[in-house]
Amino acid sequence: MHAPDRQTPLTSQDEKLRARLVAQGTELARCAAVLEAGDDSIIMMSPEGRVTDWNVAAEQLYGCLREEVLGRQLDVLVTTGNPGLREALAMVLAGNRATVETVHVGSDGSMRHTSVRLSPIADANGQIFGIAGVARDVTDYKVREAELHQESKLESLGRLSAGLAHEINTPIQYVGDNARFLEEAYTELIRVVEVYRGLLDTSNPIGWLERQERVREVEAGIDFDYLEKEIPSAVEQTLEGIERVARIVRAMKTFSHPGHQEQVPADLNEALEATVTVTRHQVSDVAELIVELADLPPVLCNIADLNQVFLNLIVNAADAIEETGRPGAITVTTAVDGDEVIVRISDTGGGIPDEVRAKIFDPFFTTKDVGRGSGQGLPLARGVVQEGHGGTLTVESVLGRGTTFTVRLPIDGRPTTVPAGFGV
């Protein structure tokens, strides 16, 4: 008979390994439960950008079961933003974190905006073997952001309306005055012409002396020397007034251009001149506007959004100077720096304290009195420049001397280069 098999007793090393495996299994189960219970969509991907796993929240967000997406590229699930997603993946493979916004069709058929935060997963040697993504539905935030943008634009236009009415009213007033003067002058000159024509009538012969006397009388009645001097001046002033009104109207058309969904080449100098024109009356009471524009190439951008940025910065500069209680100056300059254009808007206001400077781009933060500022202008301006155009909006300020906001924009628009290595 064979002796019964006996189990080899576990060594202390085996016991430790077994305990470690049990602990790891428990920890993995706990992590899996936490991930499944969370509201955030967790997406695991290979270095090539293919989905290796995702949780229930991701299934609900994208409307696809886990089994349906395994092995597929994440960018085929989104409707727009593929180049941005691929750029973000390339950044993660370089060892960085990246955030990208995408749009996809939700399970209810509506377009959903999603913010995806990507992070590299590396082994002990630093070798990246996967990518972890946390996706959040930001559709409601986008809708609210658009509403705030519109509210900010309406608020700015409301502040400009009275000034624009005054800007147009002034030239229209002296155009009207000159038109009435020219009407009266025309009537008087026609009366003189009628006398001249009567004197040329040979059917009613009169003496030469009497003719001279009638001419002197009619010319004395109209002050011919005065009319000879003032009529050309009135015509010139009228034409200047018409051109001034036309310039304001052109500026308003440029400023309020609805823009395009896509970025198109635009003249930033023209946009700045238009913005300066529509803000001049509002600003002129507190500051002198100095414009120094360099030759710029066409910039690929959404000019309507940038007009709003420039407006906010100029109006803020005027407010900063007004708070000092003394006249100041606002300087608007442009320049080219490599593949970027630079727009600087400087004021001679009181400057921004350090503790305030850290918050000026926070939504709804404002130091203005109630009813004068909503705290939306600068956050929206930074969003337009950075997220919308791939540029930067920075601020430099010295207390007691003033503030400069600097806008940098890529001439060729927001980068859309698709890195190699991410096939669909």
Tab-separated table of C-alpha atoms in Angstrom:
chain	number	residue	atom	x	y	z
A	1	MET	CA	0.000	0.000	0.000
A	2	HIS	CA	1.104	3.494	-0.768
A	3	ALA	CA	1.533	5.907	2.049
A	4	PRO	CA	-0.949	8.811	1.951
A	5	ASP	CA	0.361	12.074	0.399
A	6	ARG	CA	1.321	14.603	2.941
A	7	GLN	CA	1.162	18.389	2.257
A	8	THR	CA	4.485	20.117	2.360
A	9	PRO	CA	4.416	22.453	5.307
A	10	LEU	CA	4.465	26.169	4.372
A	11	THR	CA	7.574	28.062	5.234
A	12	SER	CA	7.470	31.449	6.881
A	13	GLN	CA	8.437	32.962	3.512
A	14	ASP	CA	5.464	31.223	1.863
A	15	GLU	CA	3.173	32.450	4.585
A	16	LYS	CA	4.344	36.032	4.044
A	17	LEU	CA	3.876	35.738	0.276
A	18	ARG	CA	0.418	34.267	0.702
A	19	ALA	CA	-0.566	37.011	3.139
A	20	ARG	CA	0.773	39.634	0.719
A	21	LEU	CA	-1.237	38.176	-2.170
A	22	VAL	CA	-4.388	38.100	-0.060
A	23	ALA	CA	-3.811	41.693	1.017
A	24	GLN	CA	-3.184	42.765	-2.575
A	25	GLY	CA	-6.302	40.983	-3.731
A	26	THR	CA	-8.316	42.679	-1.022
A	27	GLU	CA	-6.853	46.070	-1.939
A	28	LEU	CA	-7.559	45.517	-5.629
A	29	ALA	CA	-11.137	44.534	-4.834
A	30	ARG	CA	-11.526	47.638	-2.673
A	31	CYS	CA	-10.091	49.887	-5.406
A	32	ALA	CA	-12.352	48.269	-8.001
A	33	ALA	CA	-15.383	48.837	-5.768
A	34	VAL	CA	-14.419	52.468	-5.213
A	35	LEU	CA	-13.930	53.053	-8.954
A	36	GLU	CA	-17.252	51.467	-9.814
A	37	ALA	CA	-19.061	53.427	-7.121
A	38	GLY	CA	-17.630	56.812	-8.164
A	39	ASP	CA	-19.457	59.348	-10.331
A	40	ASP	CA	-16.359	60.047	-12.407
A	41	SER	CA	-15.778	58.003	-15.542
A	42	ILE	CA	-12.521	56.048	-15.258
A	43	ILE	CA	-10.890	54.997	-18.534
A	44	MET	CA	-7.818	52.797	-18.715
A	45	MET	CA	-5.834	52.780	-21.966
A	46	SER	CA	-2.760	51.219	-23.467
A	47	PRO	CA	0.146	53.453	-24.544
A	48	GLU	CA	-1.323	53.335	-28.053
A	49	GLY	CA	-4.542	54.929	-26.796
A	50	ARG	CA	-6.694	51.785	-26.931
A	51	VAL	CA	-9.250	51.224	-24.174
A	52	THR	CA	-8.282	48.374	-21.853
A	53	ASP	CA	-10.969	48.928	-19.215
A	54	TRP	CA	-13.537	51.422	-17.959
A	55	ASN	CA	-16.104	51.620	-15.234
A	56	VAL	CA	-19.887	51.826	-15.147
A	57	ALA	CA	-19.817	55.633	-15.037
A	58	ALA	CA	-17.894	55.641	-18.331
A	59	GLU	CA	-20.481	53.288	-19.840
A	60	GLN	CA	-23.209	55.737	-18.869
A	61	LEU	CA	-21.261	58.771	-20.094
A	62	TYR	CA	-20.391	57.382	-23.526
A	63	GLY	CA	-23.385	55.073	-23.947
A	64	CYS	CA	-21.203	52.014	-24.657
A	65	LEU	CA	-20.733	48.846	-22.625
A	66	ARG	CA	-17.262	47.869	-21.494
A	67	GLU	CA	-17.199	44.887	-23.840
A	68	GLU	CA	-18.047	47.128	-26.815
A	69	VAL	CA	-15.055	49.429	-26.428
A	70	LEU	CA	-12.243	47.149	-25.302
A	71	GLY	CA	-9.385	47.426	-27.770
A	72	ARG	CA	-10.831	50.456	-29.548
A	73	GLN	CA	-9.184	53.863	-29.835
A	74	LEU	CA	-10.808	56.373	-27.503
A	75	ASP	CA	-10.827	59.072	-30.183
A	76	VAL	CA	-13.231	57.117	-32.399
A	77	LEU	CA	-15.879	57.536	-29.698
A	78	VAL	CA	-15.843	61.336	-29.859
A	79	THR	CA	-17.398	63.514	-32.539
A	80	THR	CA	-14.897	66.375	-32.491
A	81	GLY	CA	-11.566	67.111	-30.901
A	82	ASN	CA	-9.623	64.096	-32.186
A	83	PRO	CA	-6.448	66.093	-32.869
A	84	GLY	CA	-6.563	67.570	-29.363
A	85	LEU	CA	-7.037	64.134	-27.829
A	86	ARG	CA	-4.120	62.701	-29.743
A	87	GLU	CA	-1.941	65.630	-28.713
A	88	ALA	CA	-2.886	64.981	-25.097
A	89	LEU	CA	-1.979	61.300	-25.421
A	90	ALA	CA	1.399	62.272	-26.835
A	91	MET	CA	2.003	64.579	-23.855
A	92	VAL	CA	1.128	61.765	-21.441
A	93	LEU	CA	3.561	59.372	-23.129
A	94	ALA	CA	6.223	62.048	-22.571
A	95	GLY	CA	5.534	61.731	-18.842
A	96	ASN	CA	3.171	64.690	-18.398
A	97	ARG	CA	-0.432	65.006	-17.390
A	98	ALA	CA	-2.873	66.521	-19.878
A	99	THR	CA	-6.478	67.657	-20.024
A	100	VAL	CA	-8.517	67.695	-23.213
A	101	GLU	CA	-12.120	68.554	-23.994
A	102	THR	CA	-14.072	66.405	-26.424
A	103	VAL	CA	-17.601	66.270	-27.780
A	104	HIS	CA	-19.546	63.072	-28.340
A	105	VAL	CA	-23.123	61.958	-28.926
A	106	GLY	CA	-24.695	60.820	-25.654
A	107	SER	CA	-27.005	57.861	-25.198
A	108	ASP	CA	-29.987	60.240	-25.489
A	109	GLY	CA	-28.737	61.585	-28.832
A	110	SER	CA	-27.650	64.960	-27.453
A	111	MET	CA	-24.158	66.415	-27.886
A	112	ARG	CA	-22.185	66.079	-24.657
A	113	HIS	CA	-19.057	68.036	-23.744
A	114	THR	CA	-16.515	66.053	-21.762
A	115	SER	CA	-13.319	67.046	-19.977
A	116	VAL	CA	-10.807	64.181	-19.875
A	117	ARG	CA	-7.839	64.297	-17.491
A	118	LEU	CA	-5.072	61.909	-18.621
A	119	SER	CA	-2.173	60.636	-16.491
A	120	PRO	CA	0.659	58.206	-17.261
A	121	ILE	CA	0.937	54.845	-15.473
A	122	ALA	CA	4.556	53.789	-15.075
A	123	ASP	CA	6.372	50.835	-13.543
A	124	ALA	CA	9.143	50.984	-10.952
A	125	ASN	CA	11.661	51.796	-13.694
A	126	GLY	CA	9.627	54.727	-14.993
A	127	GLN	CA	8.508	52.864	-18.119
A	128	ILE	CA	4.999	53.957	-19.108
A	129	PHE	CA	2.794	50.926	-19.704
A	130	GLY	CA	-0.633	52.527	-19.608
A	131	ILE	CA	-2.719	55.687	-19.426
A	132	ALA	CA	-5.422	56.490	-16.888
A	133	GLY	CA	-8.198	58.900	-17.803
A	134	VAL	CA	-10.811	60.595	-15.643
A	135	ALA	CA	-13.696	61.944	-17.739
A	136	ARG	CA	-16.354	64.335	-16.539
A	137	ASP	CA	-19.452	65.612	-18.303
A	138	VAL	CA	-19.097	69.412	-18.480
A	139	THR	CA	-22.059	70.068	-20.788
A	140	ASP	CA	-24.013	72.038	-18.199
A	141	TYR	CA	-20.905	74.044	-17.366
A	142	LYS	CA	-20.390	74.833	-21.059
A	143	VAL	CA	-23.981	75.995	-21.392
A	144	ARG	CA	-23.621	78.221	-18.349
A	145	GLU	CA	-20.280	79.510	-19.608
A	146	ALA	CA	-21.892	80.488	-22.912
A	147	GLU	CA	-24.690	82.248	-21.023
A	148	LEU	CA	-22.169	84.134	-18.886
A	149	HIS	CA	-20.228	85.086	-21.993
A	150	GLN	CA	-23.378	86.499	-23.542
A	151	GLU	CA	-24.290	88.297	-20.315
A	152	SER	CA	-20.824	89.816	-20.145
A	153	LYS	CA	-21.073	90.949	-23.756
A	154	LEU	CA	-24.495	92.514	-23.173
A	155	GLU	CA	-23.214	94.199	-20.017
A	156	SER	CA	-20.284	95.690	-21.936
A	157	LEU	CA	-22.480	96.816	-24.811
A	158	GLY	CA	-24.888	98.386	-22.333
A	159	ARG	CA	-22.072	100.418	-20.825
A	160	LEU	CA	-20.977	101.487	-24.304
A	161	SER	CA	-24.388	102.439	-25.658
A	162	ALA	CA	-24.639	105.867	-24.000
A	163	GLY	CA	-21.106	106.760	-25.063
A	164	LEU	CA	-21.724	105.633	-28.620
A	165	ALA	CA	-24.921	107.679	-28.757
A	166	HIS	CA	-22.930	110.724	-27.669
A	167	GLU	CA	-20.121	109.958	-30.118
A	168	ILE	CA	-22.588	109.824	-33.001
A	169	ASN	CA	-24.738	112.704	-31.743
A	170	THR	CA	-21.868	115.215	-31.693
A	171	PRO	CA	-20.934	115.009	-35.388
A	172	ILE	CA	-24.587	114.624	-36.378
A	173	GLN	CA	-25.372	117.838	-34.494
A	174	TYR	CA	-22.826	119.967	-36.303
A	175	VAL	CA	-23.677	118.266	-39.603
A	176	GLY	CA	-27.246	119.381	-38.992
A	177	ASP	CA	-26.179	122.921	-38.028
A	178	ASN	CA	-24.020	123.209	-41.131
A	179	ALA	CA	-26.798	121.820	-43.327
A	180	ARG	CA	-29.196	124.503	-42.032
A	181	PHE	CA	-26.566	127.195	-42.590
A	182	LEU	CA	-25.980	125.968	-46.154
A	183	GLU	CA	-29.725	125.959	-46.759
A	184	GLU	CA	-29.961	129.618	-45.704
A	185	ALA	CA	-26.846	130.533	-47.687
A	186	TYR	CA	-28.262	128.797	-50.745
A	187	THR	CA	-31.501	130.794	-50.465
A	188	GLU	CA	-29.578	134.071	-50.229
A	189	LEU	CA	-27.273	133.220	-53.124
A	190	ILE	CA	-30.227	132.226	-55.296
A	191	ARG	CA	-31.754	135.643	-54.543
A	192	VAL	CA	-28.541	137.286	-55.783
A	193	VAL	CA	-28.509	135.105	-58.880
A	194	GLU	CA	-32.109	136.128	-59.596
A	195	VAL	CA	-31.113	139.810	-59.422
A	196	TYR	CA	-28.203	139.173	-61.786
A	197	ARG	CA	-30.476	137.385	-64.227
A	198	GLY	CA	-32.970	140.274	-64.052
A	199	LEU	CA	-30.265	142.780	-64.879
A	200	LEU	CA	-29.322	140.721	-67.932
A	201	ASP	CA	-32.898	141.017	-69.266
A	202	THR	CA	-32.609	143.407	-72.254
A	203	SER	CA	-36.397	143.851	-72.463
A	204	ASN	CA	-36.261	146.145	-69.431
A	205	PRO	CA	-33.429	148.574	-70.220
A	206	ILE	CA	-31.994	150.447	-67.200
A	207	GLY	CA	-28.910	152.544	-66.837
A	208	TRP	CA	-25.514	151.210	-65.820
A	209	LEU	CA	-25.431	153.171	-62.595
A	210	GLU	CA	-28.782	151.751	-61.563
A	211	ARG	CA	-27.548	148.233	-62.332
A	212	GLN	CA	-24.497	148.785	-60.126
A	213	GLU	CA	-26.643	150.087	-57.309
A	214	ARG	CA	-28.938	147.032	-57.367
A	215	VAL	CA	-25.926	144.677	-57.300
A	216	ARG	CA	-24.399	146.522	-54.346
A	217	GLU	CA	-27.692	146.410	-52.470
A	218	VAL	CA	-28.257	142.679	-52.926
A	219	GLU	CA	-24.642	141.768	-52.095
A	220	ALA	CA	-24.701	143.973	-48.991
A	221	GLY	CA	-27.859	142.181	-47.872
A	222	ILE	CA	-26.217	138.771	-47.857
A	223	ASP	CA	-22.702	139.648	-46.607
A	224	PHE	CA	-21.052	137.978	-49.571
A	225	ASP	CA	-17.537	138.046	-48.066
A	226	TYR	CA	-18.785	136.085	-45.022
A	227	LEU	CA	-20.504	133.474	-47.161
A	228	GLU	CA	-17.463	133.151	-49.409
A	229	LYS	CA	-15.389	132.234	-46.337
A	230	GLU	CA	-17.883	130.123	-44.371
A	231	ILE	CA	-19.522	127.985	-47.042
A	232	PRO	CA	-16.348	125.975	-47.877
A	233	SER	CA	-15.695	125.565	-44.151
A	234	ALA	CA	-19.236	124.329	-43.539
A	235	VAL	CA	-18.962	121.817	-46.393
A	236	GLU	CA	-15.621	120.571	-45.060
A	237	GLN	CA	-16.969	120.188	-41.527
A	238	THR	CA	-20.049	118.390	-42.831
A	239	LEU	CA	-17.941	115.889	-44.765
A	240	GLU	CA	-15.751	115.360	-41.686
A	241	GLY	CA	-18.818	114.718	-39.561
A	242	ILE	CA	-20.209	112.229	-42.048
A	243	GLU	CA	-16.858	110.418	-42.164
A	244	ARG	CA	-16.707	110.370	-38.363
A	245	VAL	CA	-20.149	108.792	-38.122
A	246	ALA	CA	-19.243	106.326	-40.880
A	247	ARG	CA	-16.055	105.431	-38.981
A	248	ILE	CA	-18.027	104.784	-35.792
A	249	VAL	CA	-20.529	102.640	-37.692
A	250	ARG	CA	-17.717	100.675	-39.340
A	251	ALA	CA	-16.117	100.186	-35.935
A	252	MET	CA	-19.391	98.925	-34.491
A	253	LYS	CA	-19.816	96.517	-37.406
A	254	THR	CA	-16.280	95.241	-36.893
A	255	PHE	CA	-16.669	95.023	-33.127
A	256	SER	CA	-20.046	93.292	-33.215
A	257	HIS	CA	-19.161	90.922	-36.052
A	258	PRO	CA	-20.843	87.595	-35.227
A	259	GLY	CA	-17.647	85.726	-36.067
A	260	HIS	CA	-17.348	82.141	-37.213
A	261	GLN	CA	-17.492	78.804	-35.505
A	262	GLU	CA	-14.155	78.016	-37.098
A	263	GLN	CA	-11.109	80.250	-36.917
A	264	VAL	CA	-10.416	82.442	-39.945
A	265	PRO	CA	-7.608	84.931	-40.774
A	266	ALA	CA	-8.327	88.389	-39.327
A	267	ASP	CA	-6.676	91.796	-38.946
A	268	LEU	CA	-6.037	92.313	-35.224
A	269	ASN	CA	-5.030	95.946	-35.746
A	270	GLU	CA	-8.376	96.690	-37.370
A	271	ALA	CA	-10.154	94.951	-34.500
A	272	LEU	CA	-8.223	96.984	-31.929
A	273	GLU	CA	-8.881	100.249	-33.742
A	274	ALA	CA	-12.578	99.401	-33.829
A	275	THR	CA	-12.598	98.615	-30.113
A	276	VAL	CA	-10.746	101.839	-29.317
A	277	THR	CA	-13.288	103.779	-31.386
A	278	VAL	CA	-16.333	102.327	-29.636
A	279	THR	CA	-14.792	102.839	-26.178
A	280	ARG	CA	-13.244	106.263	-26.764
A	281	HIS	CA	-16.079	108.320	-25.297
A	282	GLN	CA	-16.339	106.117	-22.216
A	283	VAL	CA	-12.592	106.300	-21.700
A	284	SER	CA	-11.912	109.916	-22.724
A	285	ASP	CA	-13.313	111.356	-19.482
A	286	VAL	CA	-10.644	109.622	-17.414
A	287	ALA	CA	-7.749	108.748	-19.716
A	288	GLU	CA	-5.991	109.497	-22.951
A	289	LEU	CA	-5.993	106.595	-25.402
A	290	ILE	CA	-2.641	105.992	-27.065
A	291	VAL	CA	-2.544	103.481	-29.918
A	292	GLU	CA	0.769	102.193	-31.309
A	293	LEU	CA	0.189	99.394	-33.804
A	294	ALA	CA	2.946	97.487	-35.584
A	295	ASP	CA	2.545	95.745	-38.934
A	296	LEU	CA	0.881	92.400	-38.220
A	297	PRO	CA	0.204	89.411	-40.452
A	298	PRO	CA	-3.355	88.034	-40.569
A	299	VAL	CA	-4.000	85.946	-37.459
A	300	LEU	CA	-6.079	82.775	-37.530
A	301	CYS	CA	-8.664	83.413	-34.819
A	302	ASN	CA	-12.255	84.050	-33.826
A	303	ILE	CA	-12.183	87.846	-34.081
A	304	ALA	CA	-15.596	88.366	-32.455
A	305	ASP	CA	-14.404	86.692	-29.246
A	306	LEU	CA	-11.121	88.617	-29.284
A	307	ASN	CA	-13.007	91.909	-29.736
A	308	GLN	CA	-14.748	91.116	-26.459
A	309	VAL	CA	-11.395	90.421	-24.791
A	310	PHE	CA	-9.933	93.747	-25.948
A	311	LEU	CA	-13.073	95.586	-24.862
A	312	ASN	CA	-12.949	94.098	-21.358
A	313	LEU	CA	-9.274	94.958	-20.943
A	314	ILE	CA	-9.687	98.575	-22.113
A	315	VAL	CA	-12.779	99.154	-19.958
A	316	ASN	CA	-11.006	97.627	-16.943
A	317	ALA	CA	-8.032	99.916	-17.584
A	318	ALA	CA	-10.326	102.948	-17.637
A	319	ASP	CA	-11.970	101.827	-14.388
A	320	ALA	CA	-8.559	101.400	-12.759
A	321	ILE	CA	-7.553	104.953	-13.717
A	322	GLU	CA	-10.897	106.384	-12.624
A	323	GLU	CA	-10.416	104.879	-9.153
A	324	THR	CA	-7.238	106.942	-8.702
A	325	GLY	CA	-9.174	110.186	-9.097
A	326	ARG	CA	-6.621	111.617	-11.503
A	327	PRO	CA	-6.302	111.655	-15.309
A	328	GLY	CA	-4.210	108.895	-16.835
A	329	ALA	CA	-3.352	107.129	-20.047
A	330	ILE	CA	-4.201	103.808	-21.651
A	331	THR	CA	-1.698	102.515	-24.180
A	332	VAL	CA	-2.594	99.837	-26.721
A	333	THR	CA	0.328	98.303	-28.614
A	334	THR	CA	0.889	95.360	-30.939
A	335	ALA	CA	4.013	93.505	-31.995
A	336	VAL	CA	5.209	90.315	-33.652
A	337	ASP	CA	7.362	87.854	-31.726
A	338	GLY	CA	8.348	84.832	-33.806
A	339	ASP	CA	5.232	82.838	-34.628
A	340	GLU	CA	3.100	84.865	-32.203
A	341	VAL	CA	1.522	88.296	-32.106
A	342	ILE	CA	1.463	90.323	-28.907
A	343	VAL	CA	-1.215	92.761	-27.798
A	344	ARG	CA	-0.454	94.848	-24.709
A	345	ILE	CA	-2.976	97.073	-22.947
A	346	SER	CA	-1.381	99.208	-20.237
A	347	ASP	CA	-2.870	101.735	-17.826
A	348	THR	CA	-1.508	104.268	-15.360
A	349	GLY	CA	-3.959	103.278	-12.637
A	350	GLY	CA	-3.188	102.374	-9.065
A	351	GLY	CA	-1.957	98.846	-9.783
A	352	ILE	CA	-3.193	95.530	-8.413
A	353	PRO	CA	-2.192	94.363	-4.898
A	354	ASP	CA	-0.535	90.928	-4.729
A	355	GLU	CA	-3.375	89.371	-2.751
A	356	VAL	CA	-5.879	90.525	-5.388
A	357	ARG	CA	-3.722	89.682	-8.397
A	358	ALA	CA	-3.891	85.971	-7.563
A	359	LYS	CA	-7.703	86.052	-7.808
A	360	ILE	CA	-8.466	88.350	-10.747
A	361	PHE	CA	-9.017	85.425	-13.141
A	362	ASP	CA	-11.322	83.603	-10.704
A	363	PRO	CA	-14.969	83.514	-11.852
A	364	PHE	CA	-17.195	86.125	-10.175
A	365	PHE	CA	-14.290	87.755	-8.299
A	366	THR	CA	-14.472	91.535	-8.508
A	367	THR	CA	-13.287	94.515	-6.509
A	368	LYS	CA	-15.801	96.865	-8.139
A	369	ASP	CA	-18.914	98.185	-6.465
A	370	VAL	CA	-22.163	96.259	-6.781
A	371	GLY	CA	-23.695	96.900	-10.180
A	372	ARG	CA	-20.413	97.887	-11.825
A	373	GLY	CA	-18.712	94.530	-12.191
A	374	SER	CA	-19.858	90.928	-12.381
A	375	GLY	CA	-16.431	89.283	-12.106
A	376	GLN	CA	-16.950	87.557	-15.454
A	377	GLY	CA	-14.828	89.687	-17.804
A	378	LEU	CA	-11.306	88.510	-17.010
A	379	PRO	CA	-12.120	84.787	-16.533
A	380	LEU	CA	-13.933	84.746	-19.854
A	381	ALA	CA	-11.116	86.699	-21.497
A	382	ARG	CA	-8.535	84.162	-20.319
A	383	GLY	CA	-10.773	81.314	-21.491
A	384	VAL	CA	-11.086	82.868	-24.957
A	385	VAL	CA	-7.338	83.446	-25.261
A	386	GLN	CA	-6.058	80.196	-23.748
A	387	GLU	CA	-8.679	77.541	-24.405
A	388	GLY	CA	-10.133	79.149	-27.508
A	389	HIS	CA	-6.919	80.248	-29.234
A	390	GLY	CA	-4.038	78.392	-27.611
A	391	GLY	CA	-2.526	81.686	-26.442
A	392	THR	CA	-1.780	83.263	-23.074
A	393	LEU	CA	-3.173	86.181	-21.078
A	394	THR	CA	-0.833	87.452	-18.375
A	395	VAL	CA	-0.726	90.468	-16.100
A	396	GLU	CA	2.069	92.614	-14.687
A	397	SER	CA	1.308	95.296	-12.129
A	398	VAL	CA	3.162	97.749	-9.928
A	399	LEU	CA	1.289	99.447	-7.099
A	400	GLY	CA	0.976	103.158	-7.696
A	401	ARG	CA	2.220	102.924	-11.272
A	402	GLY	CA	-0.237	100.827	-13.250
A	403	THR	CA	-0.988	97.499	-14.879
A	404	THR	CA	-0.238	95.796	-18.191
A	405	PHE	CA	-2.217	92.900	-19.617
A	406	THR	CA	-0.394	90.958	-22.323
A	407	VAL	CA	-2.195	88.785	-24.855
A	408	ARG	CA	-0.085	86.347	-26.896
A	409	LEU	CA	-1.715	84.588	-29.826
A	410	PRO	CA	-0.256	82.052	-32.271
A	411	ILE	CA	-0.383	83.507	-35.782
A	412	ASP	CA	-1.450	80.154	-37.241
A	413	GLY	CA	-4.244	79.707	-34.697
A	414	ARG	CA	-4.727	77.071	-32.058
A	415	PRO	CA	-2.356	74.142	-32.747
A	416	THR	CA	-4.062	71.143	-34.326
A	417	THR	CA	-1.046	69.005	-35.185
A	418	VAL	CA	-1.724	65.281	-34.908
A	419	PRO	CA	1.299	63.443	-33.493
A	420	ALA	CA	2.384	60.303	-35.297
A	421	GLY	CA	1.824	56.925	-33.697
A	422	PHE	CA	-1.865	57.180	-32.849
A	423	GLY	CA	-3.759	55.369	-35.529
A	424	VAL	CA	-7.505	54.944	-35.389
